[in-house]
PDB file of C-alpha atoms in Angstrom:
ATOM      1  CA  UNK A   1      -9.000  18.517  10.197  1.00  0.00           C
ATOM      2  CA  UNK A   2      -8.919  18.285   6.419  1.00  0.00           C
ATOM      3  CA  UNK A   3      -6.152  20.179   4.675  1.00  0.00           C
ATOM      4  CA  UNK A   4      -7.311  23.414   3.131  1.00  0.00           C
ATOM      5  CA  UNK A   5      -4.233  24.105   1.013  1.00  0.00           C
ATOM      6  CA  UNK A   6      -1.443  22.171  -0.641  1.00  0.00           C
ATOM      7  CA  UNK A   7       0.786  23.706   2.034  1.00  0.00           C
ATOM      8  CA  UNK A   8      -1.216  21.797   4.654  1.00  0.00           C
ATOM      9  CA  UNK A   9      -0.244  18.608   2.819  1.00  0.00           C
ATOM     10  CA  UNK A  10       3.443  19.525   2.969  1.00  0.00           C
ATOM     11  CA  UNK A  11       4.531  16.847   5.487  1.00  0.00           C
ATOM     12  CA  UNK A  12       2.876  14.109   3.414  1.00  0.00           C
ATOM     13  CA  UNK A  13       4.356  15.397   0.159  1.00  0.00           C
ATOM     14  CA  UNK A  14       7.783  15.539   1.798  1.00  0.00           C
ATOM     15  CA  UNK A  15       7.365  11.936   3.023  1.00  0.00           C
ATOM     16  CA  UNK A  16       6.430  10.854  -0.519  1.00  0.00           C
ATOM     17  CA  UNK A  17       9.525  12.590  -1.887  1.00  0.00           C
ATOM     18  CA  UNK A  18      11.657  10.858   0.737  1.00  0.00           C
ATOM     19  CA  UNK A  19      10.024   7.503  -0.093  1.00  0.00           C
ATOM     20  CA  UNK A  20      10.850   7.942  -3.780  1.00  0.00           C
ATOM     21  CA  UNK A  21      14.464   8.820  -2.997  1.00  0.00           C
ATOM     22  CA  UNK A  22      14.909   6.016  -0.460  1.00  0.00           C
ATOM     23  CA  UNK A  23      13.402   3.268  -2.633  1.00  0.00           C
ATOM     24  CA  UNK A  24      13.816   4.226  -6.311  1.00  0.00           C
ATOM     25  CA  UNK A  25      14.135   0.523  -7.212  1.00  0.00           C
ATOM     26  CA  UNK A  26      10.618  -0.422  -6.028  1.00  0.00           C
ATOM     27  CA  UNK A  27       8.096  -1.515  -8.664  1.00  0.00           C
ATOM     28  CA  UNK A  28       5.983   1.231 -10.218  1.00  0.00           C
ATOM     29  CA  UNK A  29       2.745   1.949  -8.367  1.00  0.00           C
ATOM     30  CA  UNK A  30      -0.133   4.395  -8.290  1.00  0.00           C
ATOM     31  CA  UNK A  31       0.832   6.950  -5.634  1.00  0.00           C
ATOM     32  CA  UNK A  32      -1.603   9.420  -4.099  1.00  0.00           C
ATOM     33  CA  UNK A  33      -1.282  12.038  -1.382  1.00  0.00           C
ATOM     34  CA  UNK A  34      -4.472  12.731   0.537  1.00  0.00           C
ATOM     35  CA  UNK A  35      -6.934  11.174   2.890  1.00  0.00           C
ATOM     36  CA  UNK A  36      -6.295   7.541   3.749  1.00  0.00           C
ATOM     37  CA  UNK A  37      -8.624   5.309   5.705  1.00  0.00           C
ATOM     38  CA  UNK A  38      -6.773   3.184   8.203  1.00  0.00           C
ATOM     39  CA  UNK A  39      -8.335   0.482  10.351  1.00  0.00           C
ATOM     40  CA  UNK A  40      -8.973   2.814  13.274  1.00  0.00           C
ATOM     41  CA  UNK A  41      -8.849   6.336  11.874  1.00  0.00           C
ATOM     42  CA  UNK A  42      -8.900   8.627   8.863  1.00  0.00           C
ATOM     43  CA  UNK A  43      -5.742  10.687   8.329  1.00  0.00           C
ATOM     44  CA  UNK A  44      -3.698  12.466   5.699  1.00  0.00           C
ATOM     45  CA  UNK A  45      -1.169  10.108   4.197  1.00  0.00           C
ATOM     46  CA  UNK A  46       0.124   8.247   1.176  1.00  0.00           C
ATOM     47  CA  UNK A  47      -1.875   5.661  -0.746  1.00  0.00           C
ATOM     48  CA  UNK A  48       0.164   3.141  -2.703  1.00  0.00           C
ATOM     49  CA  UNK A  49      -1.810   0.921  -5.076  1.00  0.00           C
ATOM     50  CA  UNK A  50      -0.401  -1.923  -7.148  1.00  0.00           C
ATOM     51  CA  UNK A  51      -2.105  -3.730 -10.019  1.00  0.00           C
ATOM     52  CA  UNK A  52       0.746  -6.016 -11.003  1.00  0.00           C
ATOM     53  CA  UNK A  53       1.714  -9.043  -8.903  1.00  0.00           C
ATOM     54  CA  UNK A  54       1.913 -10.561  -5.447  1.00  0.00           C
ATOM     55  CA  UNK A  55       5.690 -10.260  -5.566  1.00  0.00           C
ATOM     56  CA  UNK A  56       5.488  -6.505  -6.244  1.00  0.00           C
ATOM     57  CA  UNK A  57       3.138  -6.095  -3.268  1.00  0.00           C
ATOM     58  CA  UNK A  58       5.540  -8.123  -1.136  1.00  0.00           C
ATOM     59  CA  UNK A  59       8.498  -5.985  -2.229  1.00  0.00           C
ATOM     60  CA  UNK A  60       6.678  -2.811  -1.152  1.00  0.00           C
ATOM     61  CA  UNK A  61       5.496  -4.392   2.115  1.00  0.00           C
ATOM     62  CA  UNK A  62       9.014  -5.434   3.048  1.00  0.00           C
ATOM     63  CA  UNK A  63      10.490  -2.031   2.141  1.00  0.00           C
ATOM     64  CA  UNK A  64       7.918  -0.261   4.311  1.00  0.00           C
ATOM     65  CA  UNK A  65       8.501  -2.685   7.186  1.00  0.00           C
ATOM     66  CA  UNK A  66       4.844  -3.691   7.412  1.00  0.00           C
ATOM     67  CA  UNK A  67       4.346  -6.853   9.465  1.00  0.00           C
ATOM     68  CA  UNK A  68       3.195  -9.725   7.248  1.00  0.00           C
ATOM     69  CA  UNK A  69       0.667 -10.714   9.932  1.00  0.00           C
ATOM     70  CA  UNK A  70      -1.202  -7.419   9.531  1.00  0.00           C
ATOM     71  CA  UNK A  71      -1.910  -7.869   5.808  1.00  0.00           C
ATOM     72  CA  UNK A  72      -5.569  -8.477   4.988  1.00  0.00           C
ATOM     73  CA  UNK A  73      -6.330 -10.803   2.089  1.00  0.00           C
ATOM     74  CA  UNK A  74      -9.711 -10.360   0.395  1.00  0.00           C
ATOM     75  CA  UNK A  75     -10.389 -12.798  -2.436  1.00  0.00           C
ATOM     76  CA  UNK A  76     -13.069 -11.587  -4.820  1.00  0.00           C
ATOM     77  CA  UNK A  77     -16.072 -13.870  -5.425  1.00  0.00           C
ATOM     78  CA  UNK A  78     -15.596 -13.884  -9.193  1.00  0.00           C
ATOM     79  CA  UNK A  79     -11.967 -14.984  -8.657  1.00  0.00           C
ATOM     80  CA  UNK A  80     -10.702 -12.549 -11.303  1.00  0.00           C
ATOM     81  CA  UNK A  81      -8.361 -10.831  -8.873  1.00  0.00           C
ATOM     82  CA  UNK A  82      -7.314 -10.772  -5.231  1.00  0.00           C
ATOM     83  CA  UNK A  83      -7.012  -7.798  -2.904  1.00  0.00           C
ATOM     84  CA  UNK A  84      -4.257  -7.379  -0.345  1.00  0.00           C
ATOM     85  CA  UNK A  85      -4.370  -4.455   2.069  1.00  0.00           C
ATOM     86  CA  UNK A  86      -1.943  -3.265   4.711  1.00  0.00           C
ATOM     87  CA  UNK A  87      -1.270  -0.120   6.697  1.00  0.00           C
ATOM     88  CA  UNK A  88       1.997   1.253   7.929  1.00  0.00           C
ATOM     89  CA  UNK A  89       3.987   4.453   8.186  1.00  0.00           C
ATOM     90  CA  UNK A  90       6.947   6.051   6.516  1.00  0.00           C
ATOM     91  CA  UNK A  91       8.692   9.179   7.833  1.00  0.00           C
ATOM     92  CA  UNK A  92       5.939   9.485  10.462  1.00  0.00           C
ATOM     93  CA  UNK A  93       3.247   9.616   7.754  1.00  0.00           C
ATOM     94  CA  UNK A  94       0.482   7.020   7.393  1.00  0.00           C
ATOM     95  CA  UNK A  95       0.757   4.699   4.400  1.00  0.00           C
ATOM     96  CA  UNK A  96      -2.065   2.618   2.936  1.00  0.00           C
ATOM     97  CA  UNK A  97      -0.715  -0.196   0.743  1.00  0.00           C
ATOM     98  CA  UNK A  98      -3.163  -2.019  -1.508  1.00  0.00           C
ATOM     99  CA  UNK A  99      -2.705  -4.610  -4.179  1.00  0.00           C
ATOM    100  CA  UNK A 100      -5.425  -5.448  -6.696  1.00  0.00           C
ATOM    101  CA  UNK A 101      -3.722  -8.467  -8.176  1.00  0.00           C
ATOM    102  CA  UNK A 102      -5.100 -10.220 -11.260  1.00  0.00           C
ATOM    103  CA  UNK A 103      -5.110 -13.951 -10.821  1.00  0.00           C
ATOM    104  CA  UNK A 104      -2.448 -15.554 -12.932  1.00  0.00           C
ATOM    105  CA  UNK A 105      -0.615 -18.822 -12.576  1.00  0.00           C
ATOM    106  CA  UNK A 106       1.856 -17.524 -10.016  1.00  0.00           C
ATOM    107  CA  UNK A 107       2.616 -18.892  -6.553  1.00  0.00           C
ATOM    108  CA  UNK A 108       0.796 -17.205  -3.678  1.00  0.00           C
ATOM    109  CA  UNK A 109       3.374 -15.485  -1.446  1.00  0.00           C
ATOM    110  CA  UNK A 110       3.729 -15.764   2.309  1.00  0.00           C
ATOM    111  CA  UNK A 111       1.857 -12.465   2.632  1.00  0.00           C
ATOM    112  CA  UNK A 112      -1.404 -13.952   1.350  1.00  0.00           C
ATOM    113  CA  UNK A 113      -0.991 -17.170   3.277  1.00  0.00           C
ATOM    114  CA  UNK A 114      -0.289 -15.330   6.549  1.00  0.00           C
ATOM    115  CA  UNK A 115      -3.342 -13.124   6.032  1.00  0.00           C
ATOM    116  CA  UNK A 116      -5.713 -16.116   5.993  1.00  0.00           C
TER     117      UNK A 116
END
């Protein structure tokens, strides 16, 4: 069931607030509360999107406790950027973590290598 009011989104908003208070040191990201598409279902949750670096993605992945072996790596054909995607949970709320990382001369982290 889709939320009809902001009150219906309360548990997700509370989880986002808790996330911000638990990890205030994490790199800045685009944060969104709403529908997230996980591998097997569509639910209300938190979307976290990074546009900075592999290391920022890795920092978020580790903080959320997402298994490195579940990260999907999707190189783009034009090689201008790479996409890393992972799903997890925080405070019993689904979290979709995505990184749209511009290709720069930086070492590829274990996350990308494990996702191959």
